[in-house]
Short mmCIF file of C-alpha atoms in Angstrom, two decimals:
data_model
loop_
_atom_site.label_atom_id
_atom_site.label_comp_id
_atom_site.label_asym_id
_atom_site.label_seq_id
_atom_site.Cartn_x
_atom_site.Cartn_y
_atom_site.Cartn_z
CA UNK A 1 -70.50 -33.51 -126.33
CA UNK A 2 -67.19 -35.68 -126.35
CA UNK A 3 -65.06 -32.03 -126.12
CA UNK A 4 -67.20 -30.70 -123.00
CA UNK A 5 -66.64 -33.73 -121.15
CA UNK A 6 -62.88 -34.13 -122.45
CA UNK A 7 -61.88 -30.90 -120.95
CA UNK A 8 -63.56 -31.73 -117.39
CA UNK A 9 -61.24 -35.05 -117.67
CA UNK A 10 -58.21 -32.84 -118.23
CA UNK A 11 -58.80 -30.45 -115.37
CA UNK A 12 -59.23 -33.34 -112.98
CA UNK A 13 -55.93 -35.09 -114.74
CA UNK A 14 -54.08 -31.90 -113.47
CA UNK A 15 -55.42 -31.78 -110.03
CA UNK A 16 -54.33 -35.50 -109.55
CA UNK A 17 -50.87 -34.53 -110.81
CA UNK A 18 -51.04 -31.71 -108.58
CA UNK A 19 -52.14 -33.95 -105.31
CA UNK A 20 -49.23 -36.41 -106.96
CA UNK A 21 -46.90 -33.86 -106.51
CA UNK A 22 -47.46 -32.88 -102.97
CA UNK A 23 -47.09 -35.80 -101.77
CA UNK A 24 -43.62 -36.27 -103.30
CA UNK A 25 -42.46 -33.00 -102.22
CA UNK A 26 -43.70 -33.78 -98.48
CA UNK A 27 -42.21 -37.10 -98.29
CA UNK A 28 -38.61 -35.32 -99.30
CA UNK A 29 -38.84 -32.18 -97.23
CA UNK A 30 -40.35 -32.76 -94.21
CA UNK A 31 -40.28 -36.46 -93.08
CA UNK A 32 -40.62 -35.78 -89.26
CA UNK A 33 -44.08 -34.15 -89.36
CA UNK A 34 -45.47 -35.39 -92.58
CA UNK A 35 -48.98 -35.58 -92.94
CA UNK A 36 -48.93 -38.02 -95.57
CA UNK A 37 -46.73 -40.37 -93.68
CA UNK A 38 -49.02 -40.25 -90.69
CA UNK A 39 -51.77 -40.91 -92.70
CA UNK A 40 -50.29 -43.69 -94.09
CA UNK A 41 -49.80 -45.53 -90.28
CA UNK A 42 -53.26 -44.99 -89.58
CA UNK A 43 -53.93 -47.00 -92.74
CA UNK A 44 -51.48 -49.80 -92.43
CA UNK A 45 -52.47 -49.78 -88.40
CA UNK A 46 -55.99 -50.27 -89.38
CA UNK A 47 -54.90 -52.93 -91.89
CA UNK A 48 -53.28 -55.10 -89.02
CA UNK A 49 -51.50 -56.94 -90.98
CA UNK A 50 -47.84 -56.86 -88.82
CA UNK A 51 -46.27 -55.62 -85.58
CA UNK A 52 -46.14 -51.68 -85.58
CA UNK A 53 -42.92 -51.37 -85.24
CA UNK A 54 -42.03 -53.52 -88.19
CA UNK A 55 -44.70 -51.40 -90.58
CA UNK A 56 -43.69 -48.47 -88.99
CA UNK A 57 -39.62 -48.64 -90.43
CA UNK A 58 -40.68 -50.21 -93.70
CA UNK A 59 -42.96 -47.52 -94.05
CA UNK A 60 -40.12 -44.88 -94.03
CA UNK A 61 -37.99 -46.85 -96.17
CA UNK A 62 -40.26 -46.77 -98.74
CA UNK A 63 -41.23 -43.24 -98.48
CA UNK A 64 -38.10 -41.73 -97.36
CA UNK A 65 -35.51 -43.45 -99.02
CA UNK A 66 -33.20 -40.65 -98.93
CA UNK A 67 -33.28 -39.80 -95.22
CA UNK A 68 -33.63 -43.09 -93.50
CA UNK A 69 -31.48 -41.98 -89.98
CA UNK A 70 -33.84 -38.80 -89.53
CA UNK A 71 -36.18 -40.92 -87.57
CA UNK A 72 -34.29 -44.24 -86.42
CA UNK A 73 -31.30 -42.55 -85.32
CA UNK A 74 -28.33 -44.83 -83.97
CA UNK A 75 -27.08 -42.98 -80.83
CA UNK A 76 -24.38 -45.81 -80.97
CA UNK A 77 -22.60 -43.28 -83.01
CA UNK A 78 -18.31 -43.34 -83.40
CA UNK A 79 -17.06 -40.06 -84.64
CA UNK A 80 -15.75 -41.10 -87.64
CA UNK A 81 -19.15 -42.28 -88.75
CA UNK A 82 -21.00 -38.46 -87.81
CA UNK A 83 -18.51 -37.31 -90.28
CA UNK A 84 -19.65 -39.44 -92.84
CA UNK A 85 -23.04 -39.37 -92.09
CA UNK A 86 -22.92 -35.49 -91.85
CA UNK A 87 -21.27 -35.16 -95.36
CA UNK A 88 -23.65 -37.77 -96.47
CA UNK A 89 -26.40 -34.98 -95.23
CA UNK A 90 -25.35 -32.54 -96.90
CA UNK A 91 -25.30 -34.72 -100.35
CA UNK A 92 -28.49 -35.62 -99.61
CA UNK A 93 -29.78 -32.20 -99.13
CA UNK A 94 -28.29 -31.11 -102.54
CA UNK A 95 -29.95 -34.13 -104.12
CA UNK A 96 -33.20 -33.19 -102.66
CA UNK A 97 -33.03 -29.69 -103.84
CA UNK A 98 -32.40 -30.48 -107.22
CA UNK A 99 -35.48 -32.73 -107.51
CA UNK A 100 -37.22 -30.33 -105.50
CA UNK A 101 -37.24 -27.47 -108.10
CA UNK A 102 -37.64 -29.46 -111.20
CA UNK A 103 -40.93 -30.65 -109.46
CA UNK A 104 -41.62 -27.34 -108.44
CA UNK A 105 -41.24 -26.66 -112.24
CA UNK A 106 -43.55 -29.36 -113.08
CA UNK A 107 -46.14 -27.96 -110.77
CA UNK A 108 -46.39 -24.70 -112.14
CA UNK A 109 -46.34 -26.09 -115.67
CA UNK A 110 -48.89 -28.37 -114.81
CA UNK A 111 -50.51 -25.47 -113.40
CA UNK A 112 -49.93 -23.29 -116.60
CA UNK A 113 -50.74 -26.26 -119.26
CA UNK A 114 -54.63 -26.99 -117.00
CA UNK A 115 -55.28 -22.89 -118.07
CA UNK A 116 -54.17 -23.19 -121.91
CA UNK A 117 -56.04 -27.02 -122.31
CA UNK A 118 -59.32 -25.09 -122.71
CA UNK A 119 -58.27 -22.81 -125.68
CA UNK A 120 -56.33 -25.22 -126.64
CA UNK A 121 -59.08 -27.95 -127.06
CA UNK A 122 -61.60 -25.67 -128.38
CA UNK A 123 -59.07 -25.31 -131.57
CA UNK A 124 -58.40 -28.93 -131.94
CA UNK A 125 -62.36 -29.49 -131.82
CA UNK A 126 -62.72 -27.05 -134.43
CA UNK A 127 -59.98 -28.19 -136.31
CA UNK A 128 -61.06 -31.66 -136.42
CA UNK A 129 -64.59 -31.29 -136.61
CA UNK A 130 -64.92 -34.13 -132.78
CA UNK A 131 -68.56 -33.87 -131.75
CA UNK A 132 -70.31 -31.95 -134.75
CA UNK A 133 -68.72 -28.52 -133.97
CA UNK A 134 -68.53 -26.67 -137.67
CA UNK A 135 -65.34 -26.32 -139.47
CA UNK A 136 -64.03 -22.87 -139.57
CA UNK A 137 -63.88 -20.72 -142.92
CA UNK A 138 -67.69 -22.21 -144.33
CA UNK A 139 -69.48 -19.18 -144.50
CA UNK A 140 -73.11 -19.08 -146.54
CA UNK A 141 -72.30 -15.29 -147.65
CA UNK A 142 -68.73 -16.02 -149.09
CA UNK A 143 -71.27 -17.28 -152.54
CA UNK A 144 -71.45 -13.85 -153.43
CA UNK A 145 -67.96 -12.52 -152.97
CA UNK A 146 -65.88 -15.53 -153.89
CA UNK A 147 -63.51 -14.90 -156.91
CA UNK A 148 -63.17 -18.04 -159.54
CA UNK A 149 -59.50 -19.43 -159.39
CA UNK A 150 -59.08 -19.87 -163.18
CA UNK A 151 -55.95 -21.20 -162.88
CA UNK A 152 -56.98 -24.67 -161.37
CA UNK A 153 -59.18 -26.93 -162.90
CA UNK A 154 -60.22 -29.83 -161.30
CA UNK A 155 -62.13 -32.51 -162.30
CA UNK A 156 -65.70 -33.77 -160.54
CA UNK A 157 -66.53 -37.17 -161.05
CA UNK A 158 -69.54 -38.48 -159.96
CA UNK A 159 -71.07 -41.76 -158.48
CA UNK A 160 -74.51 -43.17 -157.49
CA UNK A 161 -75.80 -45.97 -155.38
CA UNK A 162 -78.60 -47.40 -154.46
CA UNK A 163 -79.08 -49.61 -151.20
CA UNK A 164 -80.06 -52.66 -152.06
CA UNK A 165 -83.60 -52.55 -150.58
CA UNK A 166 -84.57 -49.55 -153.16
CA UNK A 167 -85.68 -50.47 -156.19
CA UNK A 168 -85.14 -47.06 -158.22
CA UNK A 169 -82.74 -46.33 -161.24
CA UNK A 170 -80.29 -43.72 -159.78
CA UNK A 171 -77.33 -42.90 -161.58
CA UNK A 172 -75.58 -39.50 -162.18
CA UNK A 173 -75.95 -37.79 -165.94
CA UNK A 174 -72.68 -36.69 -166.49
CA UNK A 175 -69.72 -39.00 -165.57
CA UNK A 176 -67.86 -35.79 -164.82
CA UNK A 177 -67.58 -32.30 -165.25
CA UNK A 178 -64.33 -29.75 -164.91
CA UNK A 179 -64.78 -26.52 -162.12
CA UNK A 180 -62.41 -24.38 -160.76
CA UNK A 181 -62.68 -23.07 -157.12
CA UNK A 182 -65.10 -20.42 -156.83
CA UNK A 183 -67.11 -20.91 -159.55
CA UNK A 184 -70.81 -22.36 -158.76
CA UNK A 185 -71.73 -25.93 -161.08
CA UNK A 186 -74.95 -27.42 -161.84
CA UNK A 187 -75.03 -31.42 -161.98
CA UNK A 188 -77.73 -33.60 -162.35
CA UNK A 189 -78.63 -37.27 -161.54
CA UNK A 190 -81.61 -39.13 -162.97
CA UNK A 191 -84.04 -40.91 -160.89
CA UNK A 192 -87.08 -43.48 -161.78
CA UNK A 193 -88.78 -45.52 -160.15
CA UNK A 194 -89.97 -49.06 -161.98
CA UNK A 195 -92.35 -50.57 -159.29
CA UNK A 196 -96.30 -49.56 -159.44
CA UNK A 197 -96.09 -48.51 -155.75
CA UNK A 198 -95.24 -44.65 -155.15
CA UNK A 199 -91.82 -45.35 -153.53
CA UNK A 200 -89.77 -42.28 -150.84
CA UNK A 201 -86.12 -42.21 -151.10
CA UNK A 202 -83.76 -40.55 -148.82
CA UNK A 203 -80.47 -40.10 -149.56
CA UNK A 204 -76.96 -39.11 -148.60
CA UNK A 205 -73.19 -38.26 -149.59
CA UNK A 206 -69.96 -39.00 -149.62
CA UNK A 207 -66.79 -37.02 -151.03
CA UNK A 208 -63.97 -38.39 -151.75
CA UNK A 209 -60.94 -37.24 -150.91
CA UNK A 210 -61.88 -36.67 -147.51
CA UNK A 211 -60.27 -34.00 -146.85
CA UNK A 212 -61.33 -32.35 -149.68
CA UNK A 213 -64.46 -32.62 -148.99
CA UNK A 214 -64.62 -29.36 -146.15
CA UNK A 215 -63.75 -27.28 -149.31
CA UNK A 216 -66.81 -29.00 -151.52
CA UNK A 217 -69.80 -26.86 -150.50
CA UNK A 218 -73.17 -27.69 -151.48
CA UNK A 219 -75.61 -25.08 -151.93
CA UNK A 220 -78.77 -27.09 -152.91
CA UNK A 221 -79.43 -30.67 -153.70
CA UNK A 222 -81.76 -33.58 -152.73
CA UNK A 223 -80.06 -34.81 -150.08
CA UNK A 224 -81.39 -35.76 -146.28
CA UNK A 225 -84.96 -34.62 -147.58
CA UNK A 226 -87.94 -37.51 -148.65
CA UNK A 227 -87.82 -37.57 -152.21
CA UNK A 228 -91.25 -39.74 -153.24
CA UNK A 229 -91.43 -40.55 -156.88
CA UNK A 230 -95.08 -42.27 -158.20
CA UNK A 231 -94.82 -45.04 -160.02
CA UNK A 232 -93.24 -45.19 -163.41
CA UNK A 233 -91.61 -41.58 -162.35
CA UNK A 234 -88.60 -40.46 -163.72
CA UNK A 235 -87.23 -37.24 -162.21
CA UNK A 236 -84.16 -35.02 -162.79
CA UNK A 237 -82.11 -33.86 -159.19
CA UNK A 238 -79.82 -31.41 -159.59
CA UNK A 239 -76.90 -30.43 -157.47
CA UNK A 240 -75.90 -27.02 -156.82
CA UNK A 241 -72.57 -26.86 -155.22
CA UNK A 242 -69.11 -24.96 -155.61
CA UNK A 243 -65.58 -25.65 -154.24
CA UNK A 244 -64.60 -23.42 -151.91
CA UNK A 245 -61.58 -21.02 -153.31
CA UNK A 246 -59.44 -21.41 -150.56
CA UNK A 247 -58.37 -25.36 -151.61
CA UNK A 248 -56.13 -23.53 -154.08
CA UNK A 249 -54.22 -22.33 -150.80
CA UNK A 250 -54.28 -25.40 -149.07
CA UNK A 251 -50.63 -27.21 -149.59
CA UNK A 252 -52.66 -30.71 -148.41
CA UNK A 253 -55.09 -29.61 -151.40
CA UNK A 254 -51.99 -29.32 -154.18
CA UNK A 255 -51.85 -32.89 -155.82
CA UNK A 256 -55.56 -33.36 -155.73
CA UNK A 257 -56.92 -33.17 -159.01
CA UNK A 258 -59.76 -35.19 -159.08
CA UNK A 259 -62.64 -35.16 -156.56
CA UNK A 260 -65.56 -37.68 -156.21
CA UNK A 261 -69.15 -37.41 -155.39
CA UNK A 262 -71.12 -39.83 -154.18
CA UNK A 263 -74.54 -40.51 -153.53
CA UNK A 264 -76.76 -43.42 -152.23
CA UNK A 265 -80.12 -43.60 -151.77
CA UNK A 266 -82.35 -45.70 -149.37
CA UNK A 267 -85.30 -46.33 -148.54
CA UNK A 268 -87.21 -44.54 -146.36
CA UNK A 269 -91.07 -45.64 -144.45
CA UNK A 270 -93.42 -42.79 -144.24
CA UNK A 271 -92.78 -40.14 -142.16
CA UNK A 272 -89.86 -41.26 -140.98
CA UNK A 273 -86.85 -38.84 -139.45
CA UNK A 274 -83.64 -39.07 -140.11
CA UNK A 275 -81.27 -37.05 -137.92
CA UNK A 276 -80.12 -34.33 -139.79
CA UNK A 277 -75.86 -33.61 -139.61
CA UNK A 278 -76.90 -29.95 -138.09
CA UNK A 279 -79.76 -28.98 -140.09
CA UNK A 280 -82.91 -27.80 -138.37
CA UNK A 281 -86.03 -28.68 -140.79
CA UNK A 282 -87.96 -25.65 -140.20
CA UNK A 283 -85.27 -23.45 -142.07
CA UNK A 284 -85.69 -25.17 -145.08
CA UNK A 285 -88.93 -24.57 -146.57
CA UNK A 286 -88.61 -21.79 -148.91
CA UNK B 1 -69.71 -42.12 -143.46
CA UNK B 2 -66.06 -43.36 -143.33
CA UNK B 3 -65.55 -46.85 -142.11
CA UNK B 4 -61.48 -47.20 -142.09
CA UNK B 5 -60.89 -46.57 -138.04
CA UNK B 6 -57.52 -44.73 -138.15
CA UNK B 7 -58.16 -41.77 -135.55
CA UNK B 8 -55.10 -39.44 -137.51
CA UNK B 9 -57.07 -39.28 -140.52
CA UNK B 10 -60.08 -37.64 -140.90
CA UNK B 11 -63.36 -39.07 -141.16
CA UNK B 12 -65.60 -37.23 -143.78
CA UNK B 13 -69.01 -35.73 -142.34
CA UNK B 14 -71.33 -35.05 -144.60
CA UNK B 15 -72.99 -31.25 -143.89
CA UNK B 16 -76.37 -30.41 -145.14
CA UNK B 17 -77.04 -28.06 -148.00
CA UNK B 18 -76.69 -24.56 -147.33
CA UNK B 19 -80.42 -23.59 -148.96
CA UNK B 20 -81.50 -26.88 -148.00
CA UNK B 21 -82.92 -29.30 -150.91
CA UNK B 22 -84.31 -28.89 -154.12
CA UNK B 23 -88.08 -30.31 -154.52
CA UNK B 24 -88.67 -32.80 -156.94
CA UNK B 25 -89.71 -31.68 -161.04
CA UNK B 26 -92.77 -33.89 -161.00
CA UNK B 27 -94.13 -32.49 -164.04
CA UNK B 28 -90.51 -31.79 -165.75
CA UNK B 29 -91.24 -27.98 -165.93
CA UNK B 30 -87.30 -26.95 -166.54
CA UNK B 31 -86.35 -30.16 -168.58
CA UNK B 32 -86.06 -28.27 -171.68
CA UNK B 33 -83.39 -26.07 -169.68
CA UNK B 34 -82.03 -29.15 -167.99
CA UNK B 35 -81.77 -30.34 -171.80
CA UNK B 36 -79.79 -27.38 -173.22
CA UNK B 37 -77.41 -27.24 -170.42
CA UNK B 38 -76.85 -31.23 -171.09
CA UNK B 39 -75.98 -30.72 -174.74
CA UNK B 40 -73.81 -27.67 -173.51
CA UNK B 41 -71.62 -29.57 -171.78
CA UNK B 42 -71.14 -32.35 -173.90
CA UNK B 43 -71.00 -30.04 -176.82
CA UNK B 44 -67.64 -28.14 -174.57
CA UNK B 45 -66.59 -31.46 -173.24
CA UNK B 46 -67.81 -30.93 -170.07
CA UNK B 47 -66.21 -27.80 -168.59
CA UNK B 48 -68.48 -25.84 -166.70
CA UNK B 49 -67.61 -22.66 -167.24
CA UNK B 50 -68.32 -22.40 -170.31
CA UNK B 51 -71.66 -23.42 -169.56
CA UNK B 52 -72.91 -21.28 -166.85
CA UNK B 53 -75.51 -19.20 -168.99
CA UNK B 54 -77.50 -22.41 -169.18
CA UNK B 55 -77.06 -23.39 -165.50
CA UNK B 56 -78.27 -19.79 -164.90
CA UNK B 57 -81.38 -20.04 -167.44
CA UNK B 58 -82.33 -23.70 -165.48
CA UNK B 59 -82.01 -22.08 -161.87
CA UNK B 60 -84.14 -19.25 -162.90
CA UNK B 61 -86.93 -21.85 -164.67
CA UNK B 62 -86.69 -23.25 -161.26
CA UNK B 63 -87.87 -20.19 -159.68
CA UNK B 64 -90.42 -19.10 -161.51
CA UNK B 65 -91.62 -22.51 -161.45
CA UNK B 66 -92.31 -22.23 -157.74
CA UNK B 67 -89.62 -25.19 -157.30
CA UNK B 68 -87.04 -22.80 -156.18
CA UNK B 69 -87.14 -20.01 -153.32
CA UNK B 70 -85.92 -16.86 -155.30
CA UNK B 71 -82.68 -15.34 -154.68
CA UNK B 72 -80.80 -12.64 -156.52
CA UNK B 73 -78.59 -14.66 -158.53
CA UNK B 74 -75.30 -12.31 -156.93
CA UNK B 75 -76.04 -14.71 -154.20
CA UNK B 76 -75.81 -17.78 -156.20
CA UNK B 77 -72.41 -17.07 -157.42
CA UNK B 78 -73.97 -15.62 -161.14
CA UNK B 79 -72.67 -12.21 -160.74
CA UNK B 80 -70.26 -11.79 -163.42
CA UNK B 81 -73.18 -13.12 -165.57
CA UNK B 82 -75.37 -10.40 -164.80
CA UNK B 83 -72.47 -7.87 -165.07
CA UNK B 84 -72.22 -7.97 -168.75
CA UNK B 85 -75.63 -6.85 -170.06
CA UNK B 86 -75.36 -3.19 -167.70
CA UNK B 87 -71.92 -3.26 -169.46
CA UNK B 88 -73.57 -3.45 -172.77
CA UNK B 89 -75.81 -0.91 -171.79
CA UNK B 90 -73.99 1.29 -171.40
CA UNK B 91 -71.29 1.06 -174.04
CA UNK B 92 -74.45 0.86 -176.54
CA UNK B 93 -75.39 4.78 -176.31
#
């Protein structure tokens, strides 16, 4: 599942940023016995690529810009210059503790943002429906408690296709019919079949808008099932579906008026499976 | 499924029906209900409450036509339907 794997990414993006981290706070705070920066020789030494030396003070420029006479100290010093240098210190060590706490800071929200990705991530998954998880608020038993909004009519139209391999007549029997949320709605579409071979359909849906279509609920209908019609067949399908009360509460939901079904049909060999969107087959046989 | 390949939007996923799929009226048992419900709506210019008696009167062909598994119509959203009659009952005496 993308959001499993997604969250294992962000917990090893943290730890990185943590490792980051260190290793900018040791190169500031303790330049004379730094791990990192011994590391580091033993790398470039194994490297030969210069004269040690040479490595060895380019090395600390890079890493310890800020404190570059800790380790090559001049003992050539004039007093005027320890002054300087000493006040210099000082600024330095101010510097450094200022970008030493806001790092600390970032740590610990690093820290703090690696414990809240996981709850976090869960609600985006579930808000946005990433890697099949179901959309809150559908729930099978609200059918029987749900409460008609009477105040908001909208208007279904309806649509049918046919891929262009199938030879059936599919096309809806009403070009539209007016519900209001919470209130169940019969539809039908008419298929027949013109060859002389028996000929298996399978079929699926589309709703537009798309994002009204978490609020249109379908409680039965002919889709993602083998249909077979015989030849010279003409059948009725109905649809069985309500809209689910709470797209009168949805401020996204206020200008849409009109809503779209649409199906298409294809053609399907014998016994073949499609994968269902999260449907197991043995619960539906009645 | 949608094709446009904006990641902000959302896609639309299709979901399977809650009490799965209908089986096919080979023998058009309920097409005199299917019918009447028809001429209901075109007779109220297609507004479907006004025509939920005859949606109810097709579902329950349906059943007893073995092309339906049978529910108590509460659960199909038909309550207020079935409401009225105990009402009438018992205003009656």
């Amino acid at each position: 599942m993308i959001c499993n794997s997604k969250s294992k990414v962000v917990c090893q993006f943290h730890v990185f940023v943590m490792l980051l981290s260190i290793f900018i706070r040791e190169s500031l705070c303790y330049p004379k016995n730094s791990f990192l920066l011994t590391s580091t020789h033993s790398c470039i030494r194994g490297l030969q690529v210069q004269r040690a030396k040479g490595i060895h003070s380019y090395c600390q420029w890079f890493l310890c810009r800020r404190v570059p006479s800790r380790l090559n100290i001049q003992k050539r010093g004039v007093k005027s210059r320890k002054s300087q240098t000493r006040s210099q210190e000082d600024d330095w060590r101010k510097r450094n503790k200022t970008v030493l706490t806001y790092i600390a800071a970032a740590g610990v929200g690093m820290i703090g943002l690696s414990y809240a990705a996981v709850p976090l991530y869960r609600l985006y998954c579930q808000a946005s429906g990433l890697g099949g998880t179901a959309v809150a608020g559908h729930n099978a038993e609200q059918v029987e408690t749900m409460a008609p909004v009477k105040d908001r009519v909208l208007k279904i139209t309806f649509n049918a296709d046919t891929h262009a391999s199938i030879q059936w007549n599919f096309r809806p029997q009403q070009s539209e019919i007016y519900v209001v949320p919470g209130e169940t709605a019969l539809a039908f579409y008419r298929a027949k079949n013109p060859t002389d071979k028996p000929v298996i359909g399978i079929s699926t849906y589309n709703v537009v808008p798309f994002e009204a279509g978490q609020y249109f609920n379908k409680i039965q209908c002919f889709c993602f099932e083998e249909q077979r019609l015989n030849p010279k067949e003409e059948v009725d399908m109905p649809v069985f579906f309500y809209i689910d009360p709470e797209f009168d509460e949805d401020p996204r939901m206020a200008r849409v008026d009109t809503i779209t079904l649409s199906y298409t049909f294809f053609e399907a060999k014998e016994g073949q499976k499609l994968p269902l969107p999260g449907y197991s087959l043995t619960s539906q046989h009645s | 499924m949608s094709t446009a390949m904006n990641f902000s939007s959302k896609s639309f996923r299709p979901r399977a029906p809650d009490k799965g799929s209908f089986p096919l009226d080979h023998f058009g048992e309920c097409k005199a209900f299917k019918e009447k419900f028809m001429r209901c709506l075109k007779d109220n210019s297609y507004d479907n409450s006004l025509c939920r008696l005859q949606s109810k009167e097709y579902l329950e062909c349906r059943m007893d036509n073995q092309l339906m598994a049978k529910e108590p119509l509460e659960k199909l959203g038909f309550k207020d339907l079935l409401d009225k009659p105990s009402q009438e009952n018992q205003v009656k005496p």
